[in-house]
Coordinates of C-alpha atoms and ligand atoms in Angstrom, one line a residue:
X1 CA 4.0 9.4 -17.1
X2 CA 3.6 13.2 -16.9
X3 CA 1.9 14.6 -13.9
X4 CA 0.1 17.7 -14.6
X5 CA -2.3 19.9 -12.6
X6 CA -5.8 20.0 -13.9
X7 CA -6.0 22.7 -16.6
X8 CA -9.8 22.1 -17.0
X9 CA -12.0 22.6 -13.9
X10 CA -13.8 19.3 -13.2
X11 CA -17.4 19.6 -14.1
X12 CA -20.3 20.0 -11.8
X13 CA -22.2 16.8 -11.1
X14 CA -25.9 17.9 -11.4
X15 CA -27.9 14.7 -11.7
X16 CA -27.5 11.4 -9.9
X17 CA -31.0 10.1 -9.9
X18 CA -33.3 8.2 -12.2
X19 CA -35.2 10.4 -14.7
X20 CA -38.7 8.9 -15.1
X21 CA -41.7 10.7 -16.3
X22 CA -40.0 14.0 -16.3
X23 CA -39.0 13.7 -12.6
X24 CA -35.7 13.1 -10.9
X25 CA -36.4 10.2 -8.5
X26 CA -34.4 8.0 -6.3
X27 CA -34.5 4.1 -7.0
X28 CA -37.4 2.5 -5.5
X29 CA -35.0 0.4 -3.4
X30 CA -33.0 3.5 -2.3
X31 CA -29.9 1.8 -3.4
X32 CA -27.1 3.6 -5.1
X33 CA -23.8 2.7 -6.7
X34 CA -20.4 4.5 -7.2
X35 CA -19.3 5.9 -10.5
X36 CA -15.4 6.1 -10.4
X37 CA -13.0 8.4 -12.1
X38 CA -10.6 6.0 -13.9
X39 CA -7.8 8.4 -14.0
X40 CA -7.6 8.5 -10.2
X41 CA -9.5 5.5 -9.1
X42 CA -11.6 7.7 -6.8
X43 CA -15.4 7.8 -6.6
X44 CA -16.9 10.7 -8.4
X45 CA -20.3 10.4 -6.8
X46 CA -23.2 7.8 -6.0
X47 CA -25.9 7.3 -8.6
X48 CA -29.3 5.8 -8.2
X49 CA -29.3 2.0 -8.8
X50 CA -32.3 1.2 -10.7
X51 CA -33.9 -2.3 -11.0
X52 CA -36.9 -4.0 -12.3
X53 CA -39.3 -1.7 -10.3
X54 CA -37.8 1.5 -11.6
X55 CA -37.8 0.0 -15.1
X56 CA -41.5 -0.7 -14.7
X57 CA -42.1 2.9 -13.8
X58 CA -40.1 4.1 -16.6
X59 CA -42.0 1.8 -19.0
X60 CA -45.4 3.1 -17.7
X61 CA -44.3 6.7 -18.2
X62 CA -43.0 6.0 -21.7
X63 CA -46.1 4.2 -22.7
X64 CA -48.3 7.0 -21.3
X65 CA -46.3 9.4 -23.3
X66 CA -46.6 7.3 -26.4
X67 CA -50.4 6.9 -26.3
X68 CA -51.9 9.8 -24.4
X69 CA -49.4 12.8 -24.1
X70 CA -48.7 15.7 -26.2
X71 CA -46.0 13.7 -28.0
X72 CA -48.6 11.3 -29.4
X73 CA -50.6 14.2 -31.1
X74 CA -47.6 16.4 -32.0
X75 CA -46.9 17.4 -35.6
X76 CA -44.0 15.5 -36.9
X77 CA -42.3 18.7 -37.9
X78 CA -42.5 19.9 -34.4
X79 CA -41.0 16.8 -33.1
X80 CA -38.0 17.5 -35.3
X81 CA -38.0 20.9 -33.8
X82 CA -37.5 19.5 -30.4
X83 CA -34.6 17.5 -31.6
X84 CA -33.0 20.6 -33.1
X85 CA -33.4 22.5 -29.9
X86 CA -31.7 19.6 -27.9
X87 CA -28.8 19.7 -30.4
X88 CA -28.5 23.4 -29.9
X89 CA -28.5 23.1 -26.0
X90 CA -25.8 20.4 -26.3
X91 CA -23.7 22.8 -28.5
X92 CA -24.1 25.5 -25.9
X93 CA -23.0 23.2 -23.1
X94 CA -20.3 21.5 -25.3
X95 CA -17.3 22.2 -23.0
X96 CA -19.0 21.3 -19.9
X97 CA -20.5 17.9 -21.3
X98 CA -17.0 17.1 -22.8
X99 CA -15.5 17.6 -19.3
X100 CA -18.1 15.4 -17.7
X101 CA -17.6 12.6 -20.3
X102 CA -13.8 12.8 -19.6
X103 CA -14.4 12.6 -15.9
X104 CA -16.6 9.7 -16.0
X105 CA -15.0 7.7 -18.8
X106 CA -11.3 8.8 -18.9
X107 CA -11.2 9.7 -22.6
X108 CA -8.8 12.6 -23.5
X109 CA -10.7 15.9 -23.3
X110 CA -9.5 16.9 -26.8
X111 CA -11.2 13.7 -28.2
X112 CA -14.4 14.4 -26.3
X113 CA -14.5 18.0 -27.7
X114 CA -13.2 17.3 -31.1
X115 CA -15.0 13.9 -31.8
X116 CA -17.7 12.8 -29.4
X117 CA -19.6 16.0 -28.8
X118 CA -19.7 17.3 -32.6
X119 CA -20.7 13.8 -33.7
X120 CA -23.5 13.7 -31.0
X121 CA -24.8 17.2 -32.2
X122 CA -24.5 16.2 -36.0
X123 CA -26.4 12.9 -35.3
X124 CA -29.3 14.6 -33.5
X125 CA -29.5 17.2 -36.3
X126 CA -29.4 14.6 -39.1
X127 CA -32.3 12.8 -37.6
X128 CA -34.3 15.8 -36.7
X129 CA -34.6 16.3 -40.4
X130 CA -36.2 12.9 -40.9
X131 CA -39.0 13.5 -38.4
X132 CA -41.4 14.7 -41.0
X133 CA -40.3 12.5 -43.9
X134 CA -41.8 9.2 -43.2
X135 CA -43.8 8.6 -46.4
X136 CA -45.9 5.5 -46.8
X137 CA -46.8 4.2 -50.3
X138 CA -50.0 3.9 -52.3
X139 CA -50.1 0.5 -53.7
X140 CA -51.9 -0.7 -56.8
X141 CA -53.8 -4.0 -55.8
X142 CA -56.2 -6.2 -57.7
X143 CA -59.9 -5.1 -57.4
X144 CA -61.4 -1.8 -56.5
X145 CA -59.5 -1.0 -53.5
X146 CA -57.3 1.8 -52.3
X147 CA -54.4 0.4 -50.5
X148 CA -51.7 2.5 -48.7
X149 CA -49.1 2.1 -46.0
X150 CA -48.4 4.0 -43.0
X151 CA -45.1 4.2 -41.1
X152 CA -45.9 4.1 -37.4
X153 CA -43.5 4.4 -34.4
X154 CA -42.7 0.9 -33.1
X155 CA -43.7 2.1 -29.6
X156 CA -41.5 2.0 -26.4
X157 CA -37.9 1.6 -27.3
X158 CA -35.6 -0.1 -24.7
X159 CA -32.1 1.1 -25.4
X160 CA -29.0 -0.4 -23.4
X161 CA -25.7 1.3 -24.2
X162 CA -22.1 0.8 -23.3
X163 CA -19.4 3.0 -21.7
X164 CA -17.0 3.6 -24.5
X165 CA -18.8 6.4 -26.0
X166 CA -21.5 7.2 -23.6
X167 CA -22.9 10.4 -25.1
X168 CA -22.6 9.3 -28.8
X169 CA -24.2 6.0 -28.2
X170 CA -27.1 7.7 -26.5
X171 CA -27.4 10.0 -29.6
X172 CA -27.1 7.1 -32.1
X173 CA -30.1 5.6 -30.3
X174 CA -32.3 8.6 -29.4
X175 CA -31.8 10.1 -32.8
X176 CA -33.8 7.5 -35.0
X177 CA -36.2 6.7 -32.1
X178 CA -37.3 10.2 -31.6
X179 CA -37.5 11.1 -35.3
X180 CA -39.8 8.0 -35.6
X181 CA -42.0 9.2 -32.7
X182 CA -41.1 6.4 -30.4
X183 CA -40.6 6.9 -26.6
X184 CA -37.5 5.7 -24.7
X185 CA -36.4 3.8 -21.7
X186 CA -32.6 4.0 -21.7
X187 CA -30.0 2.2 -19.4
X188 CA -26.6 3.8 -19.6
X189 CA -23.7 1.8 -18.8
X190 CA -22.9 1.4 -15.1
X191 CA -19.3 2.8 -15.5
X192 CA -20.6 6.1 -17.3
X193 CA -24.0 7.1 -16.3
X194 CA -23.4 10.9 -15.8
X195 CA -23.5 12.5 -19.3
X196 CA -26.7 10.4 -20.1
X197 CA -28.4 11.9 -17.0
X198 CA -27.3 15.4 -18.1
X199 CA -28.6 14.8 -21.6
X200 CA -32.0 13.9 -20.1
X201 CA -32.2 17.2 -18.3
X202 CA -31.3 19.1 -21.5
X203 CA -34.1 17.2 -23.4
X204 CA -36.5 18.4 -20.8
X205 CA -35.1 22.0 -21.1
X206 CA -35.6 21.7 -24.9
X207 CA -39.3 21.0 -24.3
X208 CA -39.6 17.1 -24.8
X209 CA -42.9 16.2 -23.0
X210 CA -42.7 14.1 -19.8
X211 CA -42.1 10.4 -20.3
X212 CA -40.8 10.7 -23.8
X213 CA -37.3 10.1 -22.6
X214 CA -36.6 8.1 -19.5
X215 CA -33.2 7.1 -18.0
X216 CA -32.7 4.3 -15.5
X217 CA -29.1 3.9 -14.3
X218 CA -28.0 0.5 -13.0
X219 CA -26.4 -2.8 -13.8
X220 CA -26.8 -5.1 -16.7
X221 CA -28.3 -8.4 -15.2
X222 CA -30.9 -6.3 -13.1
X223 CA -31.8 -3.0 -14.6
X224 CA -30.8 -4.1 -18.3
X225 CA -32.3 -7.4 -18.1
X226 CA -35.6 -5.8 -16.7
X227 CA -35.8 -3.6 -19.9
X228 CA -35.2 -6.7 -22.0
X229 CA -38.0 -8.8 -20.3
X230 CA -40.6 -6.0 -19.8
X231 CA -43.8 -6.8 -22.0
X232 CA -44.4 -3.0 -22.3
X233 CA -41.2 -2.5 -24.2
X234 CA -41.7 -3.2 -27.9
X235 CA -38.2 -3.0 -29.1
X236 CA -34.6 -3.4 -27.7
X237 CA -31.5 -1.8 -29.1
X238 CA -28.1 -2.8 -27.6
X239 CA -24.5 -2.0 -28.1
X240 CA -21.9 -4.1 -26.3
X241 CA -20.4 -7.5 -26.0
X242 CA -21.7 -10.4 -28.1
X243 CA -22.0 -12.6 -25.0
X244 CA -24.4 -10.0 -23.5
X245 CA -26.4 -10.0 -26.7
X246 CA -26.8 -13.8 -26.6
X247 CA -28.2 -13.3 -23.2
X248 CA -30.5 -10.6 -24.3
X249 CA -31.7 -12.6 -27.2
X250 CA -32.8 -15.5 -24.9
X251 CA -34.4 -13.0 -22.4
X252 CA -36.3 -11.3 -25.3
X253 CA -37.8 -14.6 -26.7
X254 CA -40.7 -14.6 -24.2
X255 CA -42.0 -11.3 -25.5
X256 CA -40.5 -11.6 -29.1
X257 CA -39.0 -8.2 -29.0
X258 CA -37.7 -6.7 -32.1
X259 CA -33.9 -6.6 -31.6
X260 CA -30.9 -4.5 -33.1
X261 CA -27.4 -5.3 -31.9
X262 CA -24.1 -3.5 -32.5
X263 CA -21.5 -5.7 -31.1
X264 CA -17.7 -6.0 -31.2
X265 CA -15.1 -6.9 -33.7
X266 CA -11.6 -8.0 -34.6
X267 CA -11.3 -5.9 -37.7
X268 CA -8.7 -6.4 -40.2
X269 CA -6.7 -3.3 -41.3
X270 CA -4.6 -4.4 -44.4
X271 CA -1.6 -2.4 -45.6
X272 CA -0.2 -3.2 -49.1
X273 CA 3.3 -2.3 -50.2
X274 CA 2.1 0.2 -52.6
X275 CA 0.2 2.2 -50.1
X276 CA 1.2 5.8 -48.9
X277 CA 3.1 4.4 -45.9
X278 CA 3.1 7.6 -43.9
X279 CA -0.8 7.9 -44.2
X280 CA -1.2 4.2 -43.6
X281 CA 0.9 4.2 -40.4
X282 CA -0.9 7.2 -39.0
X283 CA -4.2 5.6 -39.9
X284 CA -3.3 2.1 -38.3
X285 CA -2.2 3.9 -35.2
X286 CA -5.3 6.0 -34.9
X287 CA -7.5 3.0 -35.9
X288 CA -6.3 0.9 -33.0
X289 CA -5.2 3.4 -30.2
X290 CA -8.2 5.9 -30.6
X291 CA -10.3 6.0 -27.4
X292 CA -7.6 3.8 -25.6
X293 CA -8.4 1.1 -27.9
X294 CA -11.9 0.8 -26.6
X295 CA -13.8 0.9 -30.0
X296 CA -15.9 -1.8 -31.4
X297 CA -14.4 -1.2 -34.8
X298 CA -10.7 -1.0 -33.6
X299 CA -8.3 -2.2 -36.4
X300 CA -7.0 -4.9 -34.1
X301 CA -5.6 -7.2 -36.7
X302 CA -3.0 -5.2 -38.6
X303 CA -2.0 -7.1 -41.7
X304 CA 1.3 -5.8 -43.2
X305 CA 2.6 -6.9 -46.6
X306 CA 5.9 -8.7 -46.0
X307 CA 8.0 -6.6 -48.3
X308 CA 7.5 -3.4 -46.3
X309 CA 7.0 -5.0 -42.9
X310 CA 10.2 -3.8 -41.2
X311 CA 10.2 -0.2 -42.1
X312 CA 6.4 -0.1 -41.5
X313 CA 6.8 -1.5 -38.1
X314 CA 9.5 1.0 -37.2
X315 CA 7.0 3.9 -38.0
X316 CA 4.3 2.3 -35.8
X317 CA 6.6 1.9 -32.8
X318 CA 7.9 5.6 -33.1
X319 CA 4.2 6.8 -33.1
X320 CA 3.3 4.7 -30.0
X321 CA 6.4 5.9 -28.2
X322 CA 5.5 9.5 -29.0
X323 CA 1.9 9.2 -27.6
X324 CA 1.4 11.4 -24.6
X325 CA -0.4 9.4 -21.9
X326 CA -1.6 11.1 -18.8
X327 CA -4.4 13.1 -17.1
X328 CA -7.3 13.1 -19.6
X329 CA -8.4 16.5 -18.5
X330 CA -5.1 18.0 -19.7
X331 CA -5.8 19.1 -23.4
X332 CA -2.4 17.9 -24.4
X333 CA -3.0 14.3 -23.5
X334 CA -3.6 11.8 -26.3
X335 CA -4.3 8.6 -24.3
X336 CA -6.1 8.3 -21.1
X337 CA -6.9 5.5 -18.6
X338 CA -9.0 2.3 -19.5
X339 CA -12.6 2.8 -18.2
X340 CA -12.4 0.5 -15.2
X341 CA -10.5 -1.9 -13.3
X342 CA -12.2 -5.0 -15.0
X343 CA -11.2 -3.7 -18.4
X344 CA -7.6 -3.0 -17.2
X345 CA -7.3 -6.4 -15.9
X346 CA -8.6 -7.9 -18.9
X347 CA -6.2 -6.2 -21.2
X348 CA -3.2 -7.0 -18.9
X349 CA -4.2 -10.7 -19.2
X350 CA -4.1 -10.4 -23.0
X351 CA -0.7 -8.7 -22.9
X352 CA 0.5 -11.6 -20.9
X353 CA -1.0 -14.1 -23.2
X354 CA 0.6 -12.4 -26.2
X355 CA 3.9 -12.7 -24.6
X356 CA 3.5 -16.3 -23.5
X357 CA 2.1 -17.5 -26.9
X358 CA 5.2 -16.1 -28.6
X359 CA 4.2 -12.8 -30.0
X360 CA 7.1 -10.1 -29.8
X361 CA 6.3 -7.1 -27.7
X362 CA 8.1 -4.1 -29.3
X363 CA 7.0 -1.3 -27.1
X364 CA 4.7 -0.9 -24.0
X365 CA 3.3 -3.9 -22.2
X366 CA 3.2 -2.5 -18.8
X367 CA 0.9 -0.5 -16.6
X368 CA 1.7 3.3 -16.8
X369 CA 2.1 5.1 -13.5
X370 CA 0.8 3.9 -10.1
X371 CA -2.6 5.5 -10.0
X372 CA -5.5 5.1 -12.6
X373 CA -6.1 2.5 -15.1
X374 CA -3.4 3.5 -17.6
X375 CA -1.7 1.1 -19.9
X376 CA 1.3 1.9 -22.1
X377 CA 0.5 1.9 -25.9
X378 CA 1.6 -1.7 -26.7
X379 CA 2.7 -3.0 -30.0
X380 CA 3.0 -6.9 -30.6
X381 CA 4.8 -8.1 -33.9
X382 CA 5.2 -11.6 -35.2
X383 CA 1.5 -12.3 -34.3
X384 CA -0.1 -15.4 -35.9
X385 CA -3.6 -16.1 -36.8
X386 CA -4.3 -18.4 -34.0
X387 CA -3.1 -16.5 -31.1
X388 CA -5.5 -15.3 -28.6
X389 CA -4.5 -11.6 -29.2
X390 CA -5.4 -12.2 -33.0
X391 CA -8.7 -13.8 -32.4
X392 CA -10.3 -12.2 -29.3
X393 CA -11.5 -8.8 -28.8
X394 CA -9.0 -7.0 -26.4
X395 CA -10.7 -3.6 -26.2
X396 CA -7.5 -1.9 -25.2
X397 CA -4.2 -0.1 -26.4
X398 CA -2.7 -3.3 -27.8
X399 CA -1.8 -3.5 -31.6
X400 CA -1.2 -6.9 -33.2
X401 CA 0.9 -6.9 -36.4
X402 CA 0.6 -10.0 -38.7
X403 CA 2.6 -10.4 -41.9
X404 CA 1.0 -11.3 -45.3
X405 CA 2.5 -12.2 -48.8
X406 CA -0.1 -11.2 -51.3
X407 CA -3.7 -10.4 -52.3
X408 CA -4.6 -14.0 -52.9
X409 CA -4.1 -15.0 -49.2
X410 CA -5.3 -12.0 -47.5
X411 CA -9.1 -12.2 -48.1
X412 CA -9.4 -15.6 -46.5
X413 CA -7.2 -14.6 -43.5
X414 CA -9.2 -11.3 -43.0
X415 CA -12.4 -13.3 -42.9
X416 CA -11.2 -16.0 -40.6
X417 CA -13.2 -14.7 -37.6
X418 CA -16.8 -14.9 -36.3
X419 CA -16.9 -11.0 -36.2
X420 CA -17.5 -8.8 -39.2
X421 CA -17.8 -5.2 -38.0
X422 CA -15.3 -3.2 -40.0
X423 CA -12.2 -3.6 -42.2
X424 CA -9.7 -1.2 -43.9
X425 CA -7.3 -1.5 -46.8
X426 CA -4.5 0.9 -47.7
X427 CA -3.3 0.8 -51.3
X428 CA -2.8 3.0 -54.3
X429 CA -4.2 0.3 -56.6
X430 CA -7.9 0.8 -57.0
X431 CA -8.5 -2.6 -58.3
X432 CA -7.0 -4.1 -55.3
X433 CA -9.0 -1.8 -53.0
X434 CA -12.3 -2.7 -54.6
X435 CA -11.4 -6.4 -54.5
X436 CA -10.9 -6.2 -50.9
X437 CA -14.0 -4.1 -50.3
X438 CA -16.1 -6.4 -52.1
X439 CA -14.8 -9.8 -50.6
X440 CA -14.1 -8.9 -46.9
X441 CA -17.3 -9.8 -44.7
X442 CA -17.7 -6.5 -42.7
X443 CA -20.4 -4.0 -42.5
X444 CA -18.0 -1.1 -43.0
X445 CA -14.9 -1.0 -45.2
X446 CA -12.5 2.0 -45.1
X447 CA -10.3 2.5 -48.1
X448 CA -7.1 4.6 -47.3
X449 CA -8.7 6.0 -44.2
X450 CA -9.9 4.7 -40.8
X451 CA -12.6 5.5 -38.3
X452 CA -14.5 7.8 -40.6
X453 CA -18.0 8.1 -39.2
X454 CA -20.9 10.1 -40.5
X455 CA -24.5 10.2 -39.2
X456 CA -25.7 9.5 -42.8
X457 CA -23.5 6.5 -43.3
X458 CA -25.0 3.2 -42.0
X459 CA -22.8 1.2 -39.4
X460 CA -23.1 -2.4 -38.1
X461 CA -22.0 -5.8 -38.4
X462 CA -22.0 -8.9 -40.5
X463 CA -21.8 -12.3 -38.6
X464 CA -21.6 -12.1 -34.9
X465 CA -20.9 -8.4 -34.9
X466 CA -24.4 -7.5 -34.9
X467 CA -27.9 -7.5 -36.2
X468 CA -29.2 -4.5 -38.2
X469 CA -27.6 -1.1 -38.8
X470 CA -27.4 2.1 -36.9
X471 CA -27.0 5.6 -38.4
X472 CA -28.2 6.7 -41.8
X473 CA -31.7 6.3 -43.2
X474 CA -31.6 2.5 -42.5
X475 CA -31.6 2.9 -38.7
X476 CA -35.0 4.5 -38.9
X477 CA -36.5 1.1 -39.9
X478 CA -35.5 -0.2 -36.5
X479 CA -38.1 2.2 -34.9
X480 CA -41.0 1.9 -37.3
X481 CA -43.8 -0.5 -38.0
X482 CA -45.4 -0.6 -41.5
X483 CA -49.2 -0.6 -41.5
X484 CA -51.1 -1.6 -44.6
X485 CA -54.5 0.1 -44.9
X486 CA -56.9 -1.1 -47.6
X487 CA -60.3 0.7 -48.3
X488 CA -63.1 -0.7 -50.5
X489 CA -64.0 1.8 -53.2
X490 CA -67.5 0.5 -54.0
Ligands
NAI1 P1 -21.6 -5.4 -21.7 O1 -22.1 -5.9 -23.0 O2 -21.7 -6.3 -20.6 O3 -22.2 -4.1 -21.4 C1 -22.9 -3.1 -22.2 C2 -24.2 -2.7 -21.6 O4 -25.0 -3.9 -21.5 C3 -24.1 -2.1 -20.3 O5 -25.1 -1.1 -20.1 C4 -24.5 -3.3 -19.3 O6 -24.9 -2.8 -18.0 C5 -25.5 -3.9 -20.2 N1 -25.8 -5.4 -19.8 C6 -24.8 -6.2 -19.2 N2 -25.5 -7.4 -18.9 C7 -26.8 -7.4 -19.4 C8 -27.9 -8.2 -19.4 N3 -27.7 -9.4 -19.0 N4 -29.0 -7.8 -19.8 C9 -29.2 -6.5 -20.4 N5 -28.2 -5.6 -20.4 C10 -26.9 -6.0 -19.8 O7 -20.0 -5.1 -21.9 P2 -18.8 -4.9 -20.6 O8 -19.1 -6.0 -19.7 O9 -18.9 -3.5 -20.1 O10 -17.5 -5.1 -21.4 C11 -17.0 -6.4 -21.8 C12 -16.5 -6.4 -23.2 O11 -17.5 -6.2 -24.1 C13 -15.4 -5.4 -23.5 O12 -14.1 -5.8 -22.9 C14 -15.5 -5.4 -24.9 O13 -14.6 -6.4 -25.4 C15 -16.9 -5.6 -25.3 N6 -17.6 -4.4 -25.4 C16 -18.0 -3.9 -26.8 C17 -18.4 -2.8 -27.0 C18 -18.8 -2.2 -28.3 O14 -18.8 -1.1 -28.6 N7 -19.1 -3.1 -29.2 C19 -18.9 -1.7 -25.9 C20 -18.5 -2.2 -24.6 C21 -17.9 -3.5 -24.5
MG2 MG1 -20.5 -7.4 -19.1

């Protein structure tokens, strides 16, 4: 592993407390927890550890802002204006926010700058434009009545996000919620609280009234569960593991919370022999290894048509061997460390399982270096459908290659999973491409591309990959209630 000195100055840590009602406050218990730099395994700083009491204060602040504050009476267009302003402030601070994201999460600075931050800004601007465009309907009913609908904010939104794209997940959740006029209690992931806290300050600087956005850092079973159970929270949006979503659904039953889930996947990436193989290899590599493999939509079942298998695999191995792994603050670095020790250990166990269950490790398979949670880009060939590495979400830099014979067999195999988040197909045959797109059970299908995201394009899962959609116009429905008003005309 290359050792480089830090070409980017480590960013300043400015916020370590809870952000509640426009104030920076310690947790009620006074407890804190460490957030760790995954590239060095060293503590970055201590952060306030929120729990039920802190969540309760945040919910009170959010409810007050929803019902009494300037936010409640603000013209919708001005609400959008605040969102544009926030996007501008993020843009001005792009380099510093990217460095902070890299420090806390371990993702390469070049990805944070080129992908995470621009997508965050775009997402907020996209939803800002919606703030004044919630149109109800006038509805012809029987009798002499005038009936119309209003689209009102759902209320206080509880939002629980993961660590793989900390800023971007905040933007995906804040965008539609703020446009709709909701107020927010967010719990960032315990691994990566720092950029979300910075974002809260930028929102205040942009002019969002106190209490509209509240951030309570802390752990899932304590602070997270408190958000889910709180009767003052009207809706919970969660991104993370499906097993956590099962707990959240149970915890939400008591208060019948509206729920949206964006969960994991075991997405099939299907390469036909007639594809542009250079493009397909680059896309398959990117679709798996991007963000250290820590993507809900990672193309982690790579199906390759038998006739091109050998030469295609050679290309993939070459790409993996070429990948520059190391200090994520080095602008040349392509792969950083996994986010924490738990993820590192989980991935190493899957690599061990892959070897023991008879898959063939063509490259990688080891820890990289002695310090930090680095794992070599790993490629397994001769993977079969029933192996653990082909059925379970690994969430790491581990590619699994499976062979297939023809189009008749591949749809069933691609759908043989309880997940249904994404899929991709590589072919020059337009009929085959649409056949796969139609029959594969997934919320997103990419044809001759991978990981193409846009704020306007809905994203979410079939089956156990989620409930509801994020992004696009659709996501606004998650934050609105429809009210029907009927007026007697005589
Ligand atoms: P997780 O689902 O436990 O954590 C995600 C968020 O949920 C964090 O903010 C966490 O504090 C919170 N949380 C955890 N338990 C909770 C509870 N009982 N009530 C309310 N909130 C709770 O995911 P984790 O443990 O970080 O990662 C485990 C695996 O989950 C990963 O290896 C990966 O396979 C998958 N995952 C999928 C993600 C995706 O984007 N779909 C993101 C992160 C993890
Ligand atoms: Mg967990």
